[in-house]
Coordinates of C-alpha atoms and ligand atoms in Angstrom, one line a residue:
X26 CA 4.8 -28.4 24.4
X27 CA 5.6 -26.0 21.4
X28 CA 9.0 -25.1 20.8
X29 CA 10.0 -21.6 21.4
X30 CA 9.3 -19.0 18.4
X31 CA 11.8 -16.9 17.2
X32 CA 11.6 -12.7 17.4
X33 CA 13.1 -10.3 15.9
X34 CA 15.7 -8.9 18.3
X35 CA 14.3 -5.0 17.5
X36 CA 12.3 -2.8 16.6
X37 CA 14.9 -1.6 14.0
X38 CA 15.6 -5.2 13.0
X39 CA 12.0 -5.9 12.3
X40 CA 11.2 -2.6 10.0
X41 CA 14.3 -3.6 8.2
X42 CA 13.3 -6.6 7.6
X43 CA 9.8 -5.7 7.3
X44 CA 10.2 -3.2 4.4
X45 CA 13.1 -5.7 3.2
X46 CA 10.0 -7.5 2.1
X47 CA 8.0 -5.2 0.8
X48 CA 10.2 -3.2 -1.4
X49 CA 11.3 -5.7 -3.8
X50 CA 10.7 -6.4 -7.7
X51 CA 7.4 -4.3 -7.0
X52 CA 9.0 -0.9 -6.1
X53 CA 11.6 -0.6 -8.7
X54 CA 10.7 -2.2 -11.4
X55 CA 6.7 -2.1 -11.2
X56 CA 6.2 1.1 -9.6
X57 CA 8.0 3.0 -11.9
X58 CA 6.8 1.3 -15.2
X59 CA 3.2 1.9 -13.8
X60 CA 3.8 5.5 -13.0
X61 CA 6.1 5.7 -16.2
X62 CA 2.0 4.3 -18.2
X63 CA 0.0 7.0 -16.8
X64 CA 0.2 10.4 -16.4
X65 CA 3.4 10.3 -14.2
X66 CA 3.6 12.0 -11.0
X67 CA -0.5 11.2 -11.3
X68 CA -0.3 7.9 -10.5
X69 CA 1.7 8.5 -7.8
X70 CA -0.9 10.6 -6.3
X71 CA -3.6 7.7 -6.9
X72 CA -1.4 5.3 -5.7
X73 CA -0.4 6.9 -2.4
X74 CA -3.8 7.7 -2.0
X75 CA -4.0 3.8 -2.2
X76 CA -1.1 3.1 0.0
X77 CA -2.3 5.1 2.9
X78 CA -6.0 4.9 2.9
X79 CA -6.2 1.0 1.7
X80 CA -3.1 -1.3 2.2
X81 CA -1.8 0.4 5.6
X82 CA -4.5 -0.4 7.5
X83 CA -5.2 -3.8 5.8
X84 CA -1.1 -4.3 7.3
X85 CA -2.3 -3.2 10.5
X86 CA -4.5 -6.2 10.6
X87 CA -2.2 -8.1 9.2
X88 CA 0.9 -7.2 12.3
X89 CA -2.5 -7.5 15.0
X90 CA -3.7 -10.6 13.8
X91 CA -0.1 -12.0 14.1
X92 CA 1.2 -10.1 16.9
X93 CA -1.7 -10.8 18.9
X94 CA -2.0 -15.2 18.2
X95 CA 2.0 -15.4 18.3
X96 CA 1.7 -18.0 15.9
X97 CA 1.6 -19.0 11.5
X98 CA -1.7 -17.9 9.1
X99 CA -3.9 -21.2 10.2
X100 CA -3.7 -20.7 13.6
X101 CA -3.6 -16.8 14.1
X102 CA -7.0 -16.7 12.1
X103 CA -8.5 -20.2 14.4
X104 CA -7.5 -17.0 17.6
X105 CA -9.0 -14.7 16.0
X106 CA -12.1 -16.6 15.4
X107 CA -15.7 -16.9 17.0
X108 CA -17.2 -19.7 16.5
X109 CA -16.5 -22.6 14.7
X110 CA -18.4 -22.0 11.2
X111 CA -15.4 -18.9 11.4
X112 CA -12.7 -20.9 12.7
X113 CA -13.3 -23.5 9.7
X114 CA -13.7 -19.7 7.1
X115 CA -10.1 -18.2 8.8
X116 CA -8.1 -21.1 9.0
X117 CA -9.6 -21.1 4.9
X118 CA -8.3 -18.1 4.8
X119 CA -5.0 -18.6 6.5
X120 CA -4.4 -21.9 4.0
X121 CA -5.3 -20.2 0.9
X122 CA -2.8 -17.5 1.8
X123 CA -0.2 -20.1 2.3
X124 CA -0.8 -21.4 -1.0
X125 CA -1.1 -17.9 -2.5
X126 CA 2.1 -17.2 -0.5
X127 CA 4.5 -20.4 -2.4
X128 CA 2.8 -19.7 -5.9
X129 CA 4.2 -15.7 -5.5
X130 CA 7.8 -17.1 -4.9
X131 CA 7.2 -19.4 -8.0
X132 CA 7.2 -16.6 -10.5
X133 CA 9.2 -14.4 -8.4
X134 CA 11.8 -16.5 -8.5
X135 CA 11.7 -17.3 -12.3
X136 CA 12.0 -13.5 -12.9
X137 CA 15.0 -12.7 -9.7
X138 CA 16.5 -15.9 -12.0
X139 CA 16.4 -13.3 -15.1
X140 CA 17.8 -10.1 -11.9
X141 CA 21.3 -12.9 -11.9
X142 CA 22.4 -13.9 -14.8
X143 CA 21.9 -9.9 -16.3
X144 CA 24.3 -8.7 -13.4
X145 CA 26.1 -11.8 -13.8
X146 CA 25.9 -10.9 -17.8
X147 CA 27.8 -7.1 -16.7
X148 CA 30.1 -9.0 -14.2
X149 CA 31.2 -10.8 -18.2
X150 CA 31.7 -8.0 -19.7
X151 CA 33.7 -6.1 -17.8
X152 CA 36.2 -9.5 -17.8
X153 CA 36.0 -9.3 -21.3
X154 CA 33.5 -12.5 -21.4
X155 CA 31.4 -11.3 -24.5
X156 CA 30.0 -14.3 -25.4
X157 CA 29.4 -15.8 -21.6
X158 CA 27.4 -12.4 -21.3
X159 CA 25.6 -13.2 -24.6
X160 CA 24.5 -16.8 -23.3
X161 CA 23.6 -15.4 -20.3
X162 CA 20.8 -12.4 -21.0
X163 CA 19.8 -15.0 -24.4
X164 CA 17.2 -15.9 -21.1
X165 CA 17.1 -19.4 -22.9
X166 CA 15.7 -22.8 -21.1
X167 CA 18.5 -24.0 -18.9
X168 CA 19.8 -20.6 -18.3
X169 CA 16.1 -19.7 -16.7
X170 CA 15.8 -22.6 -14.6
X171 CA 19.4 -22.6 -13.5
X172 CA 19.1 -19.0 -11.7
X173 CA 16.1 -19.8 -10.6
X174 CA 16.9 -22.3 -8.7
X175 CA 20.2 -20.6 -7.3
X176 CA 18.4 -18.1 -6.9
X177 CA 15.4 -20.6 -4.6
X178 CA 18.5 -21.6 -2.8
X179 CA 19.5 -18.4 -1.4
X180 CA 16.6 -17.5 -0.2
X181 CA 15.5 -21.2 1.2
X182 CA 19.4 -21.1 3.2
X183 CA 18.4 -17.6 4.8
X184 CA 14.6 -18.8 5.2
X185 CA 17.0 -22.1 7.7
X186 CA 19.1 -19.9 9.8
X187 CA 15.5 -19.1 11.6
X188 CA 14.6 -15.0 12.0
X189 CA 17.6 -13.8 13.7
X190 CA 19.5 -15.5 12.3
X191 CA 19.0 -15.8 8.8
X192 CA 15.5 -13.4 7.7
X193 CA 16.5 -10.6 10.1
X194 CA 20.2 -10.9 10.2
X195 CA 20.3 -10.5 5.9
X196 CA 17.8 -8.1 6.1
X197 CA 19.9 -5.5 8.5
X198 CA 22.5 -6.4 5.4
X199 CA 21.4 -6.3 2.3
X200 CA 18.4 -3.2 2.8
X201 CA 21.1 -0.7 3.8
X202 CA 23.4 -1.7 0.8
X203 CA 20.1 -1.5 -1.7
X204 CA 19.3 2.3 0.0
X205 CA 22.5 2.8 -1.3
X206 CA 22.6 1.1 -4.1
X207 CA 20.0 3.1 -5.0
X208 CA 21.0 6.6 -4.3
X209 CA 24.2 6.3 -6.0
X210 CA 22.1 5.3 -9.2
X211 CA 19.8 8.1 -9.2
X212 CA 22.8 10.8 -8.6
X213 CA 24.7 9.3 -11.3
X214 CA 21.3 9.0 -14.0
X215 CA 20.6 12.5 -12.6
X216 CA 23.5 14.1 -14.0
X217 CA 23.7 12.5 -17.7
X218 CA 21.9 14.5 -20.6
X219 CA 18.3 13.7 -20.8
X220 CA 17.5 12.7 -17.6
X221 CA 15.7 16.8 -17.2
X222 CA 13.0 15.1 -19.5
X223 CA 12.2 12.3 -17.4
X224 CA 12.8 13.9 -14.4
X225 CA 9.6 16.7 -15.1
X226 CA 7.4 13.7 -17.0
X227 CA 7.3 11.9 -13.6
X228 CA 6.6 14.7 -11.3
X229 CA 4.9 17.3 -13.4
X230 CA 1.3 15.3 -12.8
X231 CA -1.3 14.3 -16.2
X232 CA -4.4 13.6 -14.3
X233 CA -6.1 13.2 -17.8
X234 CA -4.8 9.5 -17.9
X235 CA -4.9 9.0 -14.0
X236 CA -8.5 9.4 -13.3
X237 CA -9.7 6.4 -15.7
X238 CA -10.8 3.9 -13.3
X239 CA -8.8 0.8 -14.6
X240 CA -6.1 3.0 -12.7
X241 CA -7.2 2.7 -9.3
X242 CA -7.6 -1.9 -10.0
X243 CA -4.0 -0.9 -11.1
X244 CA -2.7 1.0 -7.8
X245 CA -4.4 -1.1 -5.7
X246 CA -2.6 -3.7 -7.6
X247 CA -0.3 -2.2 -7.1
X248 CA -0.1 -1.1 -3.3
X249 CA -1.2 -4.5 -1.7
X250 CA 1.9 -6.5 -3.7
X251 CA 4.2 -3.2 -2.9
X252 CA 3.2 -4.2 1.0
X253 CA 3.2 -7.8 0.7
X254 CA -0.1 -7.9 1.9
X255 CA -3.1 -10.6 2.1
X256 CA -0.8 -13.8 1.9
X257 CA 0.6 -13.3 5.3
X258 CA 3.8 -12.5 5.3
X259 CA 3.4 -9.6 7.1
X260 CA 1.2 -11.7 9.7
X261 CA 4.0 -14.5 10.2
X262 CA 6.2 -10.7 10.8
X263 CA 3.8 -9.6 13.0
X264 CA 4.1 -12.9 15.4
X265 CA 7.8 -12.2 15.7
X266 CA 7.6 -8.6 17.2
X267 CA 7.4 -8.4 20.5
X268 CA 5.0 -7.3 23.0
X269 CA 6.2 -4.3 23.9
X270 CA 6.7 -2.8 20.4
X271 CA 4.2 -0.2 18.9
X272 CA 2.6 -1.6 16.2
X273 CA 1.3 1.5 14.8
X274 CA 4.0 3.4 14.5
X275 CA 6.0 0.3 13.0
X276 CA 3.6 -0.4 10.4
X277 CA 3.7 3.7 9.4
X278 CA 7.5 2.8 9.4
X279 CA 7.2 0.2 7.0
X280 CA 4.5 1.8 5.0
X281 CA 6.7 5.2 4.8
X282 CA 10.0 2.9 3.7
X283 CA 7.8 1.4 0.9
X284 CA 6.7 4.2 -0.3
X285 CA 9.8 5.7 0.0
X286 CA 11.6 3.3 -2.6
X287 CA 9.0 3.0 -4.9
X288 CA 8.9 7.3 -5.0
X289 CA 12.9 6.7 -5.1
X290 CA 13.0 4.0 -8.2
X291 CA 10.7 6.5 -10.8
X292 CA 13.5 9.4 -9.9
X293 CA 16.3 6.5 -11.7
X294 CA 14.1 5.0 -13.9
X295 CA 12.1 7.5 -15.6
X296 CA 14.7 9.7 -15.9
X297 CA 17.2 6.6 -17.2
X298 CA 14.5 6.2 -20.6
X299 CA 15.1 9.6 -21.6
X300 CA 18.7 9.7 -21.0
X301 CA 18.4 6.3 -23.2
X302 CA 16.1 8.3 -25.5
X303 CA 18.4 11.1 -25.8
X304 CA 21.0 8.6 -26.5
X305 CA 19.0 7.2 -30.0
X306 CA 16.9 4.1 -27.5
X307 CA 13.4 3.7 -28.7
X308 CA 11.2 4.0 -25.5
X309 CA 7.9 4.6 -27.3
X310 CA 5.9 1.6 -29.0
X311 CA 3.6 1.8 -31.8
X312 CA 1.1 3.0 -29.7
X313 CA 3.3 5.9 -28.5
X314 CA 2.6 4.4 -25.3
X315 CA 6.2 4.2 -23.3
X316 CA 7.6 0.9 -23.9
X317 CA 7.0 -1.1 -20.3
X318 CA 7.2 -4.7 -18.0
X319 CA 9.8 -6.6 -19.9
X320 CA 11.4 -4.4 -22.3
X321 CA 12.4 -1.6 -19.7
X322 CA 14.0 -3.7 -18.3
X323 CA 16.2 -5.9 -20.5
X324 CA 15.7 -4.5 -23.1
X325 CA 15.6 -0.1 -23.0
X326 CA 18.0 -0.2 -19.9
X327 CA 20.3 -2.6 -21.1
X328 CA 20.2 -0.5 -24.5
X329 CA 20.9 2.6 -22.2
X330 CA 23.9 0.7 -20.8
X331 CA 25.3 -0.5 -23.9
X332 CA 25.4 3.4 -25.1
X333 CA 27.2 4.1 -21.7
X334 CA 30.3 2.2 -22.5
X335 CA 32.2 1.0 -19.5
X336 CA 30.8 3.0 -16.9
X337 CA 27.8 1.7 -18.8
X338 CA 28.7 -1.9 -17.5
X339 CA 29.3 -1.2 -13.8
X340 CA 26.3 1.5 -13.7
X341 CA 24.1 -1.9 -15.6
X342 CA 26.2 -3.9 -12.5
X343 CA 24.7 -2.3 -9.7
X344 CA 21.1 -1.4 -11.8
X345 CA 20.8 -6.4 -11.0
X346 CA 22.5 -6.4 -8.5
X347 CA 20.4 -3.8 -7.2
X348 CA 17.1 -5.8 -7.4
X349 CA 18.2 -9.3 -6.8
X350 CA 18.9 -8.6 -2.9
X351 CA 15.1 -6.3 -3.4
X352 CA 14.2 -9.7 -5.1
X353 CA 15.9 -11.3 -1.6
X354 CA 14.7 -9.6 1.3
X355 CA 10.9 -10.5 -0.5
X356 CA 11.6 -13.7 -0.8
X357 CA 12.8 -14.8 2.3
X358 CA 9.3 -14.2 3.7
X359 CA 7.1 -15.6 0.9
X360 CA 8.8 -18.5 1.4
X361 CA 8.7 -18.0 5.4
X362 CA 4.6 -18.5 5.4
X363 CA 5.4 -21.8 4.6
X364 CA 7.8 -22.7 6.3
X365 CA 6.4 -21.5 10.1
X366 CA 3.1 -23.3 9.5
X367 CA 5.2 -26.0 9.4
X368 CA 7.0 -25.9 12.2
X369 CA 4.9 -25.0 14.1
X370 CA 2.0 -26.9 13.1
X371 CA 3.7 -30.0 12.1
X372 CA 6.8 -29.9 14.0
X373 CA 9.5 -30.4 11.4
X374 CA 12.9 -28.8 12.1
X375 CA 13.6 -25.3 10.2
X376 CA 16.3 -26.5 8.4
X377 CA 14.5 -29.2 7.5
X378 CA 11.5 -27.6 6.7
X379 CA 13.0 -25.3 4.5
X380 CA 14.2 -27.3 2.1
X381 CA 12.1 -29.6 2.3
X382 CA 9.0 -26.6 0.9
X383 CA 11.9 -25.1 -0.8
X384 CA 12.5 -28.5 -3.2
X385 CA 8.8 -27.9 -3.6
X386 CA 8.5 -24.8 -4.7
X387 CA 11.6 -24.9 -7.2
X388 CA 10.0 -28.2 -9.1
X389 CA 7.2 -25.8 -9.4
X390 CA 8.6 -23.0 -10.6
X391 CA 10.5 -25.6 -13.2
X392 CA 7.0 -26.6 -14.4
X393 CA 6.6 -22.4 -15.2
X394 CA 9.9 -21.7 -16.4
X395 CA 9.8 -24.8 -19.2
X396 CA 5.7 -23.7 -20.0
X397 CA 6.6 -19.7 -19.5
X398 CA 3.8 -18.4 -21.6
X399 CA 1.5 -20.8 -21.1
X400 CA 1.3 -20.4 -16.6
X401 CA 3.7 -17.5 -15.9
X402 CA 0.7 -14.8 -17.2
X403 CA -1.5 -16.8 -15.6
X404 CA 0.1 -17.6 -12.2
X405 CA 0.6 -13.8 -11.7
X406 CA -2.6 -12.6 -12.8
X407 CA -4.1 -15.5 -9.6
X408 CA -2.4 -14.5 -7.3
X409 CA -2.0 -10.8 -7.7
X410 CA -5.2 -9.4 -8.9
X411 CA -7.3 -12.3 -7.4
X412 CA -6.2 -14.0 -4.7
X413 CA -3.7 -10.4 -2.8
X414 CA -6.3 -8.2 -2.9
X415 CA -9.7 -11.1 -2.1
X416 CA -7.7 -12.4 1.0
X417 CA -7.3 -9.1 2.1
X418 CA -10.9 -7.9 1.8
X419 CA -11.0 -11.3 4.2
X420 CA -8.7 -9.7 6.7
X421 CA -10.5 -7.1 6.7
X422 CA -14.1 -9.1 7.0
X423 CA -12.6 -10.6 10.2
X424 CA -10.1 -8.1 12.3
X425 CA -13.5 -5.3 11.5
X426 CA -16.6 -7.8 12.2
X427 CA -15.7 -11.1 13.8
X428 CA -13.4 -10.2 16.1
X429 CA -13.7 -8.6 18.8
X430 CA -12.9 -4.7 19.1
X431 CA -11.7 -4.8 22.2
X432 CA -9.2 -7.7 22.1
X433 CA -7.8 -5.6 19.1
X434 CA -7.3 -2.4 21.4
X435 CA -6.0 -4.6 24.1
X436 CA -3.6 -6.2 21.7
X437 CA -2.6 -2.8 20.3
X438 CA -2.3 -0.8 24.1
X439 CA 0.6 -3.7 24.9
X440 CA 3.2 -0.8 23.6
X441 CA 1.3 1.8 22.4
X442 CA -1.0 2.1 26.5
X443 CA -2.3 5.7 25.0
X444 CA -3.8 4.1 22.0
X445 CA -7.3 4.6 22.4
X446 CA -6.7 8.3 22.5
X447 CA -4.9 8.5 19.0
X448 CA -6.2 9.5 15.6
X449 CA -5.3 6.0 14.4
X450 CA -7.9 4.1 16.8
X451 CA -9.9 6.7 15.5
X452 CA -10.0 6.0 11.8
X453 CA -8.9 2.7 11.3
X454 CA -11.4 0.7 13.1
X455 CA -14.3 2.0 11.1
X456 CA -11.6 1.8 7.9
X457 CA -11.0 -1.6 8.4
X458 CA -15.2 -2.4 8.8
X459 CA -16.0 -0.5 6.2
X460 CA -14.3 1.9 3.7
X461 CA -11.4 -0.7 3.3
X462 CA -13.7 -4.4 2.5
X463 CA -16.2 -2.2 0.3
X464 CA -13.2 -0.2 -1.7
X465 CA -11.6 -3.4 -2.1
X466 CA -14.7 -5.0 -3.3
X467 CA -15.4 -1.3 -6.0
X468 CA -12.1 -1.4 -7.3
X469 CA -12.0 -5.4 -7.3
X470 CA -15.7 -5.3 -9.8
X471 CA -13.7 -3.2 -12.1
X472 CA -11.7 -6.3 -13.1
X473 CA -15.1 -8.7 -14.0
X474 CA -16.0 -4.6 -16.1
X475 CA -14.8 -4.5 -20.3
Ligands
LIG510 N1 6.2 -6.8 -1.6 C1 7.3 -7.4 -2.8 C2 7.5 -6.4 -3.8 O1 7.2 -5.7 -4.3 C3 6.1 -9.1 -3.2 C4 5.7 -9.9 -2.0 C5 4.4 -9.9 -2.2 C6 6.3 -10.3 -0.9 C7 3.6 -10.5 -1.4 C8 5.4 -10.8 -0.5 C9 4.3 -11.2 -0.8 O2 8.5 -7.0 -5.1

C-alpha cells in the first residue's frame, strides 16, 4: 500500500501554487529583457500567440496526465502508455524531465542567490554598512556559493513541509506579496521623469523587429520556460488537484496570471530603463541595442537606484525582494519533481527525500558556481533551449497519439461535465495532436539554421 498522497486544499491554493511556479525570473527578468530588445509590444503580441497557442495546450496536457495518474512524472507517463515500448519511452520522458528539473534548479539557485545578496546589499546600504554592501554586490565566489545555498535551504525547507503544509501554504503567503510589491513599484516608477518614453517604447509595437524567425524561437522558449513546461512541474502539481476540479479553467487561470505578471513586469522594467537614461545611466550598448541580460538587472537598475538616494535603496530592496519571492515559488516546484518521484517510487519519507535531493542539487550548484564560465550558459541552453521544447514535444505525442482520446475526455469530464461541448474540446485535441508538435519542431529547427 502506498502512503496517502498530498492534495491542494482548494482551487485557490492550486492556482497560487501553479502560478507561483510559472511566475519567476523568467517573467520579471527574461520577458522584459526580450521585449526591450525585440520591438516592445511586437514581441508581446508574438509572445501572447505562443503562450496561448502553444504553451497553454501543453500545460493542459501536463495537468491532465498528472491528475489522471495521480502520480509522479515517471509513473504517470507509464500509466498513459499503451504497450511495453511506449511505456519505456514514457518513463524515459519522465526521467529526463526529472533530470532537467534538477539541472534548472541548479542554475536557478545561483541566479536567485544574486537576488538575495542584492536584497541584503540594499538593506546594508540603508543601515550604512557600505563596505558589506559592496562585498555583497561584488558577486565573488564565496558570496555566490553562500547565497545559492541559502536559497536552496529555503527551497528544501518549504518542500519538506509537503503539499498543503509547505508548497500551498508558502505560495499563498508569498504570491500576494509579490503582486503588491510589483504594483507599488510600477506605480512609483511611472511617476518618475523619463518613464513615459519607456512606456511608449514598450507599448508601441515595432513590427520590423518582431517578424524574424529567430524571434519566434525566443518567444516560444520564453513561453515554455515561463509556464514551467516539459520538466514535469505542472504534471506533478496537476496530480495534486482534486478530481472535482475543472482543469480547463484552472489552466486558463494559471496561463492568464503568468502572462499578466510578465506584462506587468514590462510596465516596470522598460520605463525604469528609460528613467535610468534620463538620470544619465547608459542603457544602450555599442551596437545600439538596449542593454540586457545580466547587465540590465545588476548594472542598469542598481545605477538607477543609486541616482535616487535613500528612496532608491528602499526601491532597490523591494525590487530584489520581489525577485527572490518570484524565484522561490518557482524553485519549490522544481524540487517537488524529483522529491515526489523518490517519495512515491522509492518509499522514502518526504522530509528525508527533500533534504537528500536538495543536498545533491546543492553540490551540483556549487560545481556550477566554481566553473561558472564553463557550465552556466551551457546548462541554461541544454535545459531551456533543447530540453523543455523537446520534452514538450514528447508530451504532445503521448497525449495526442498514444493516450486514448476517450480516456482524456473522461479525465476532463471529472469537474467539467459539459467539456465535450466546449470550445476547448473542439480545438485542443486537434491542436495537441498536430499543431503543437509540428510548430514546436518547426520553431526548434530554427536553432540549427544559421
Ligand atoms: N517558470 C519559471 C520562471 O519563469 C521557471 C521554471 C522552469 C519553473 C521550469 C519550473 C520549471 O522563472
